[in-house]
């Protein structure tokens, strides 16, 4: 069970949150300049390390805010929680 | 090449007279050479099946199967042995129908008792959306000869007497059920050992305790071999069948793939007298179970959604699964749970498998298997075809990496975990 330190509510159980998927890198600002291959890459290829990943969690049964957390995929250790992206 | 010692009732009797001292080892452990025609990384179900079909169908026996741990210790042991073909997409159903048929004949094919039990699967439907989904699936499956039929609630309760929950006053009353008669369970160790024994008898070299740490590329960019703590092993063709660690390995050669590694878990109860003789799947609650021949209830649930390379169960997933189970089977509250396990699997962007050549010449991946256990024979045969010929066979052709490039996804909702 993850213990996510919500900036508004303090440390809360994972069961209060909904998983929102991996935090994608920012959308390319000039779409026309991006090749088809790079678009597909941006859309479908997430980082998949045995290490830290950034992901979005929604405090749905809490304050309702969207958080981005930095979590280790082997130890589940959370190194950073921030509001929004 | 060695002669495989045949197993039969007669051979059992004969060896009993010799106090069982005359049995030959089931597979050979030859020394590791530094060059093979092809290397398969991962001696799980898919890797061993591919090695077997490479030797049997394509006559290619100069093959090494490299396994980080021990035979039958990876995800082939970390599943719920459910074999079924109730899928949704035109690309998936024929593939899984073929795989189920291959599983049905596997005991005879490998001369190894799979303890195959064709016991049907019953879906318990508790929302109208799910009822409509299963009717739609039934119509699609009819086209491909896979079986699915509706039964009323009274018939469901007759077939599964332990299912006493889900009455009219419950949170999610049972509305109906769908029966998939092709579904089966078997013994996972037998699948790994049977394929290993048959492949080894044809000359394939299986090397346990040989983890691959890095993929090697030649000056032309093509794959050249792999690095292991036991030394460098070279081959012109390297196939990866390593489940959750696919990207861990491909990234050592600079190849990124549309895969995320996720943890899927199950647990078993203490052994009890026969109580459920079918596989029960409850898609609305996210729990499924069957009873093993030993009497243990084998129970699986939903995935832990975030990326994870862990092999244990997360407390929240465990609690959700157990509470879902007890809604339908309240009597199971008295069962003691014995063991839990998890496996890390990689899920592709569209939740369908990938059996494909890659951008690195000579490197082949078989990945993204969700419920890959049921796909072992057909997936292994497809991987073998790709290794031997360089072209996909028609059944796995839709599962190439090109589908991402062309945004031509196979969005499969038939996996237990893709809900």
XYZ file of C-alpha atoms in Angstrom:
504
model
C 0.000 0.000 0.000
C 1.397 3.370 -0.957
C 1.336 6.254 1.504
C 1.041 9.387 -0.614
C 1.876 12.691 1.064
C -0.844 14.976 -0.364
C 0.214 18.642 -0.138
C -3.238 19.555 1.267
C -4.270 16.498 3.304
C -0.976 15.049 4.524
C 0.024 11.368 4.263
C -2.939 9.372 2.963
C -3.580 5.770 1.979
C -3.359 4.774 -1.649
C -7.000 3.617 -1.476
C -8.093 7.281 -1.403
C -6.434 7.870 -4.774
C -7.073 6.848 -8.349
C -4.165 6.038 -10.635
C -3.911 8.468 -13.527
C -1.255 6.839 -15.655
C 2.353 7.749 -16.324
C 3.154 11.467 -16.410
C 3.980 12.058 -20.040
C 6.702 14.398 -21.133
C 5.186 17.742 -22.258
C 3.349 17.644 -25.577
C 5.586 18.918 -28.396
C 4.891 22.644 -28.695
C 5.234 22.811 -32.479
C 3.312 19.772 -33.815
C 4.203 20.465 -37.432
C 7.893 20.194 -36.686
C 7.590 16.694 -35.188
C 8.029 13.623 -37.406
C 5.396 10.856 -37.460
C 7.805 8.476 -35.763
C 8.476 10.935 -32.939
C 4.736 11.493 -32.431
C 4.135 7.751 -32.131
C 7.076 7.549 -29.779
C 5.716 10.354 -27.606
C 2.284 8.734 -27.517
C 3.122 5.051 -26.969
C 6.607 4.637 -25.505
C 6.768 5.477 -21.794
C 9.967 5.261 -19.740
C 10.008 1.793 -18.141
C 13.024 1.718 -15.824
C 13.740 -0.407 -12.770
C 13.966 2.873 -10.954
C 12.097 6.143 -10.573
C 9.023 6.893 -12.703
C 6.724 9.914 -12.632
C 3.034 9.192 -12.505
C -0.254 11.006 -11.949
C -2.563 10.238 -9.057
C -5.976 11.792 -8.392
C -6.951 12.287 -4.761
C -10.512 11.306 -5.716
C -11.700 10.357 -2.224
C -9.855 13.248 -0.611
C -9.335 16.837 -1.689
C -9.791 16.068 -5.396
C -6.457 17.450 -6.522
C -4.274 15.910 -9.212
C -0.778 15.076 -8.054
C 2.397 13.983 -9.761
C 4.517 11.572 -7.775
C 7.972 10.214 -8.320
C 7.992 6.520 -7.320
C 10.524 3.698 -7.483
C 9.242 0.707 -9.501
C 11.123 -1.847 -7.399
C 10.896 -0.475 -3.858
C 7.680 1.615 -4.168
C 9.571 4.403 -2.392
C 8.057 7.832 -3.150
C 10.722 10.512 -3.450
C 8.601 13.472 -4.500
C 4.955 14.564 -4.486
C 3.881 17.743 -6.197
C 0.629 19.413 -7.112
C -0.378 19.324 -10.789
C 2.240 18.552 -13.366
C 21.160 -35.703 -29.736
C 19.840 -38.059 -27.099
C 17.023 -40.545 -27.054
C 14.154 -39.345 -24.885
C 13.100 -41.827 -22.246
C 9.376 -42.410 -22.926
C 6.944 -42.050 -20.041
C 4.018 -44.489 -19.799
C 2.190 -46.628 -17.259
C 4.382 -49.519 -18.387
C 7.642 -47.575 -17.903
C 6.444 -46.512 -14.455
C 5.818 -50.171 -13.585
C 9.177 -51.273 -14.988
C 11.074 -48.612 -13.042
C 9.105 -49.457 -9.904
C 10.670 -52.937 -10.066
C 14.091 -51.265 -10.063
C 13.157 -49.005 -7.119
C 13.027 -46.018 -9.520
C 16.820 -45.843 -9.792
C 16.914 -46.118 -13.579
C 15.256 -42.847 -14.606
C 17.340 -40.670 -16.913
C 17.438 -36.898 -16.313
C 14.515 -35.257 -18.128
C 16.778 -32.772 -19.930
C 20.493 -32.385 -20.607
C 22.718 -29.648 -19.144
C 25.474 -29.340 -21.756
C 28.403 -26.911 -21.279
C 27.797 -23.354 -22.518
C 29.378 -22.771 -25.925
C 30.334 -19.306 -27.174
C 28.328 -19.478 -30.393
C 24.910 -20.756 -31.456
C 22.732 -20.238 -34.504
C 20.021 -18.704 -32.340
C 19.661 -17.672 -28.718
C 16.361 -17.571 -26.876
C 16.532 -15.496 -23.701
C 14.137 -16.782 -21.047
C 13.252 -20.416 -20.382
C 9.682 -19.677 -19.449
C 6.679 -21.106 -21.240
C 7.115 -19.058 -24.407
C 10.892 -19.472 -24.632
C 10.806 -23.246 -24.135
C 7.839 -23.690 -26.473
C 9.657 -21.662 -29.137
C 12.759 -23.849 -28.691
C 10.660 -26.999 -29.049
C 8.824 -25.841 -32.197
C 12.084 -24.526 -33.691
C 13.542 -28.017 -33.438
C 10.367 -29.885 -34.345
C 8.842 -27.758 -37.118
C 11.904 -26.006 -38.531
C 14.737 -28.476 -37.849
C 16.797 -25.780 -36.121
C 18.497 -27.350 -33.099
C 21.664 -25.251 -32.750
C 19.765 -23.161 -30.223
C 20.584 -22.047 -26.688
C 17.867 -21.148 -24.210
C 19.350 -18.905 -21.514
C 17.496 -18.695 -18.212
C 18.377 -16.322 -15.369
C 16.883 -18.531 -12.682
C 15.708 -22.099 -12.892
C 13.343 -23.994 -15.176
C 9.731 -23.319 -14.312
C 10.628 -20.587 -11.838
C 9.590 -17.478 -13.759
C 6.168 -16.318 -14.828
C 5.310 -19.816 -16.050
C 4.960 -20.557 -12.333
C 3.414 -17.188 -11.496
C -0.030 -17.383 -13.032
C -3.398 -19.041 -12.504
C -3.048 -21.699 -15.290
C -6.253 -20.572 -16.993
C -6.465 -21.650 -20.637
C -9.293 -20.032 -22.608
C -10.125 -18.325 -25.891
C -12.961 -15.929 -25.038
C -11.452 -12.853 -26.592
C -12.946 -9.943 -28.484
C -10.913 -8.996 -31.543
C -10.716 -10.615 -34.957
C -6.935 -10.714 -34.554
C -6.995 -12.379 -31.132
C -9.696 -15.056 -31.272
C -8.204 -17.335 -33.987
C -4.830 -17.141 -32.252
C -6.219 -18.203 -28.869
C -8.529 -20.842 -30.404
C -5.410 -22.390 -31.956
C -3.499 -22.155 -28.681
C -6.286 -23.854 -26.713
C -6.423 -26.642 -29.323
C -2.637 -27.104 -29.076
C -2.883 -27.274 -25.278
C -5.582 -29.965 -25.622
C -3.119 -32.195 -27.504
C 0.010 -31.273 -25.557
C 0.158 -34.281 -23.219
C 0.334 -36.642 -26.216
C 2.578 -34.330 -28.237
C 5.216 -34.003 -25.500
C 4.690 -37.415 -23.853
C 4.357 -35.569 -20.553
C 1.240 -35.591 -18.369
C -0.060 -32.017 -18.377
C -2.877 -32.941 -15.970
C -5.043 -31.105 -18.456
C -8.511 -30.507 -17.061
C -11.064 -29.205 -19.552
C -13.408 -27.827 -16.941
C -15.089 -24.786 -18.596
C -15.153 -21.230 -17.327
C -18.250 -19.470 -16.046
C -18.470 -15.674 -16.168
C -20.701 -14.257 -13.440
C -22.358 -11.109 -14.817
C -23.555 -8.426 -12.413
C -24.045 -5.306 -14.534
C -26.063 -4.814 -17.730
C -23.000 -3.363 -19.422
C -21.133 -6.600 -18.824
C -24.126 -8.665 -20.012
C -24.118 -6.707 -23.277
C -20.337 -7.048 -23.570
C -20.520 -10.844 -23.232
C -23.384 -11.112 -25.766
C -21.296 -9.121 -28.205
C -18.271 -11.310 -27.532
C -20.390 -14.452 -27.982
C -21.474 -13.292 -31.445
C -17.899 -12.496 -32.472
C -16.549 -15.753 -31.045
C -19.202 -17.763 -32.914
C -17.522 -16.715 -36.162
C -14.255 -18.346 -35.107
C -15.637 -21.511 -33.538
C -14.889 -20.515 -29.963
C -17.611 -21.448 -27.510
C -19.661 -19.115 -25.374
C -23.253 -19.527 -24.228
C -25.642 -17.758 -21.885
C -27.123 -19.556 -18.921
C -29.763 -18.222 -16.512
C -28.995 -17.437 -12.882
C -30.750 -20.593 -11.587
C -28.524 -22.757 -13.784
C -25.439 -20.834 -12.596
C -26.335 -21.528 -8.962
C -26.924 -25.199 -9.776
C -23.482 -25.491 -11.389
C -21.655 -23.502 -8.698
C -23.416 -24.263 -5.396
C -20.770 -22.418 -3.365
C -21.845 -19.201 -5.070
C -24.368 -18.052 -2.455
C -23.793 -14.284 -2.648
C -25.022 -11.844 -5.283
C -28.709 -12.286 -4.390
C -31.474 -9.788 -5.325
C -30.762 -7.619 -2.241
C -27.000 -7.412 -2.697
C -24.984 -4.478 -3.963
C -24.530 -6.093 -7.391
C -27.209 -8.775 -7.943
C -26.225 -11.491 -10.403
C -28.019 -10.893 -13.717
C -26.779 -13.839 -15.731
C -23.804 -15.952 -16.654
C -21.820 -16.941 -19.713
C -20.190 -20.338 -20.092
C -16.999 -20.879 -22.062
C -16.720 -24.672 -22.449
C -13.303 -24.603 -24.158
C -11.613 -23.329 -21.000
C -9.192 -25.568 -19.137
C -6.530 -25.622 -16.450
C -3.394 -27.755 -16.341
C -0.132 -28.102 -14.453
C 2.291 -25.231 -15.062
C 5.423 -27.167 -14.057
C 4.523 -29.885 -16.545
C 4.318 -27.314 -19.341
C 7.827 -26.005 -18.593
C 9.340 -29.426 -17.949
C 7.547 -31.116 -20.850
C 8.708 -28.560 -23.413
C 12.233 -28.528 -21.925
C 12.507 -32.312 -22.036
C 11.240 -32.590 -25.613
C 13.401 -29.690 -26.859
C 16.487 -31.027 -25.089
C 15.962 -34.477 -26.627
C 16.132 -32.869 -30.079
C 19.420 -31.139 -29.273
C 18.416 -27.708 -27.928
C 20.773 -26.558 -25.134
C 19.047 -25.226 -22.029
C 21.257 -23.215 -19.681
C 19.851 -22.365 -16.272
C 21.481 -19.830 -13.934
C 22.616 -17.858 -16.976
C 21.204 -14.339 -16.768
C 21.672 -12.121 -19.797
C 23.023 -8.756 -18.682
C 23.440 -6.995 -21.998
C 22.624 -7.351 -25.694
C 25.597 -6.942 -28.033
C 25.415 -5.190 -31.399
C 27.965 -5.461 -34.167
C 29.515 -2.552 -36.082
C 26.677 -2.794 -38.643
C 24.087 -2.343 -35.880
C 22.799 -5.918 -36.122
C 22.562 -8.121 -33.068
C 25.737 -10.063 -32.391
C 25.058 -11.929 -29.180
C 24.519 -11.484 -25.467
C 26.654 -10.976 -22.436
C 26.224 -13.216 -19.393
C 28.255 -13.680 -16.185
C 29.364 -17.007 -17.715
C 30.824 -15.239 -20.738
C 29.778 -13.802 -24.067
C 27.523 -15.949 -26.238
C 27.225 -15.053 -29.907
C 24.397 -15.644 -32.363
C 22.971 -13.926 -35.437
C 19.463 -14.229 -34.048
C 18.471 -13.388 -30.483
C 14.860 -13.758 -29.341
C 13.670 -12.257 -26.070
C 10.923 -14.034 -24.126
C 11.560 -12.425 -20.766
C 8.186 -10.896 -19.874
C 8.539 -7.848 -17.608
C 12.243 -7.414 -18.325
C 11.908 -6.955 -22.101
C 12.659 -3.229 -22.002
C 15.380 -3.733 -19.367
C 17.227 -5.823 -21.969
C 16.361 -3.956 -25.185
C 17.453 -0.662 -23.644
C 20.977 -2.082 -23.239
C 21.008 -2.090 -27.062
C 19.369 1.330 -27.331
C 15.905 0.098 -28.305
C 12.821 1.548 -26.605
C 9.521 -0.324 -26.848
C 5.881 0.643 -26.137
C 5.749 -1.475 -22.971
C 5.081 -0.797 -19.313
C 5.940 -3.371 -16.661
C 3.120 -4.077 -14.243
C 2.615 -6.447 -11.339
C -0.132 -9.089 -11.454
C -0.753 -11.277 -8.433
C -2.629 -14.314 -7.202
C -2.909 -16.342 -4.024
C -4.077 -19.780 -2.927
C -6.082 -21.081 0.016
C -5.451 -24.150 2.119
C -6.537 -27.361 0.362
C -10.187 -28.276 0.890
C -12.571 -30.941 -0.457
C -13.855 -30.352 -4.022
C -16.120 -27.297 -3.901
C -15.887 -25.612 -7.341
C -15.410 -27.734 -10.474
C -15.315 -24.889 -13.007
C -13.228 -21.744 -13.375
C -15.347 -18.903 -11.994
C -14.639 -15.434 -13.371
C -16.377 -12.357 -11.942
C -15.479 -9.523 -14.321
C -17.616 -6.901 -12.573
C -15.924 -7.440 -9.226
C -12.463 -8.226 -10.531
C -11.843 -11.677 -9.105
C -11.542 -15.160 -10.585
C -10.846 -18.566 -9.093
C -10.526 -22.254 -9.726
C -9.744 -25.224 -7.535
C -6.518 -27.096 -8.115
C -6.255 -30.886 -8.083
C -4.662 -30.582 -4.645
C -7.806 -28.817 -3.452
C -6.394 -25.325 -3.051
C -8.509 -22.464 -4.349
C -6.389 -20.476 -6.784
C -7.587 -16.872 -6.671
C -6.559 -13.982 -8.878
C -7.622 -10.372 -9.015
C -6.978 -7.083 -10.709
C -3.566 -5.610 -11.419
C -1.618 -3.019 -9.543
C -1.956 -0.284 -12.148
C 1.282 1.622 -11.666
C 4.542 0.327 -13.098
C 6.169 -2.249 -10.839
C 8.969 -4.786 -11.028
C 7.941 -6.410 -7.760
C 7.021 -10.049 -7.297
C 4.880 -9.772 -4.195
C 1.270 -8.729 -3.722
C 0.253 -5.205 -2.762
C -1.907 -5.089 0.346
C -4.553 -2.885 -1.323
C -4.879 -5.263 -4.312
C -5.092 -8.221 -1.945
C -7.819 -6.604 0.197
C -9.861 -5.567 -2.861
C -9.684 -9.079 -4.308
C -10.640 -10.793 -1.060
C -13.568 -8.449 -0.389
C -14.826 -9.015 -3.949
C -14.506 -12.772 -3.506
C -16.449 -12.738 -0.223
C -19.330 -10.792 -1.774
C -20.071 -13.808 -3.975
C -18.655 -16.658 -1.859
C -19.294 -15.622 1.775
C -18.473 -19.129 3.037
C -14.879 -18.695 1.860
C -14.320 -16.250 4.739
C -13.358 -19.301 6.791
C -10.588 -20.349 4.402
C -7.001 -19.789 5.403
C -4.786 -18.395 2.686
C -1.507 -20.211 2.220
C 0.635 -18.447 -0.369
C 0.653 -15.352 -2.527
C 2.776 -14.526 -5.522
C 3.155 -11.927 -8.189
C 4.765 -11.683 -11.539
C 5.852 -8.650 -13.441
C 4.485 -8.527 -16.949
C 4.828 -5.926 -19.611
C 1.726 -4.393 -21.110
C 1.865 -2.899 -24.568
C 0.202 0.421 -25.309
C -2.874 -1.397 -26.723
C -2.820 -4.333 -24.229
C -2.171 -6.862 -27.024
C 0.968 -8.991 -27.305
C 3.999 -8.215 -29.432
C 5.664 -10.999 -31.444
C 7.861 -9.139 -33.829
C 11.136 -8.338 -35.491
C 12.573 -5.058 -34.209
C 14.539 -2.137 -35.606
C 17.700 -4.015 -34.622
C 18.381 -6.670 -37.307
C 18.397 -10.139 -35.754
C 16.621 -9.103 -32.552
C 13.145 -10.592 -32.066
C 10.811 -9.904 -29.142
C 7.888 -11.833 -27.735
C 6.410 -9.526 -25.120
C 3.292 -7.867 -23.811
C 1.710 -11.173 -22.853
C -1.198 -10.561 -20.530
C -2.534 -13.962 -19.694
C 0.385 -15.296 -21.662
C 0.006 -18.722 -20.097
C -2.858 -19.708 -22.400
C -0.825 -18.450 -25.358
C 2.253 -20.611 -24.702
C 1.835 -23.204 -27.519
C 0.656 -20.860 -30.283
C 2.888 -17.999 -29.112
C 5.887 -20.315 -28.945
C 5.124 -21.706 -32.400
C 4.747 -18.165 -33.759
C 8.028 -17.063 -32.202
C 9.774 -20.155 -33.611
C 8.429 -19.378 -37.093
C 9.738 -15.827 -36.835
C 13.178 -17.004 -35.662
C 13.444 -19.666 -38.378
C 12.052 -17.776 -41.367
C 12.274 -14.092 -40.463
C 8.589 -13.732 -41.350
C 5.615 -13.897 -38.985
C 3.149 -16.727 -39.461
C -0.410 -15.553 -40.190
C -1.677 -16.101 -36.632
C 0.867 -13.738 -35.030
C 1.180 -11.336 -37.975
C -1.284 -8.830 -36.432
C 0.950 -8.557 -33.352
C 3.924 -6.873 -35.004
C 5.555 -3.694 -33.714
C 4.541 -1.930 -36.941
C 1.016 -1.570 -35.630
C 2.180 1.217 -33.325
C 3.949 3.027 -36.125
C 0.787 2.848 -38.242
C -1.530 3.590 -35.289
C -3.276 0.323 -36.175
C -3.813 -0.930 -32.621
C -5.369 -4.241 -31.605
C -7.338 -2.897 -28.666
C -8.053 -6.105 -26.806
C -10.525 -6.007 -23.933
C -10.606 -9.778 -23.495
C -7.664 -9.917 -21.118
C -8.683 -10.323 -17.523
C -6.525 -7.419 -16.595
C -7.337 -4.863 -19.275
C -10.536 -3.741 -17.589
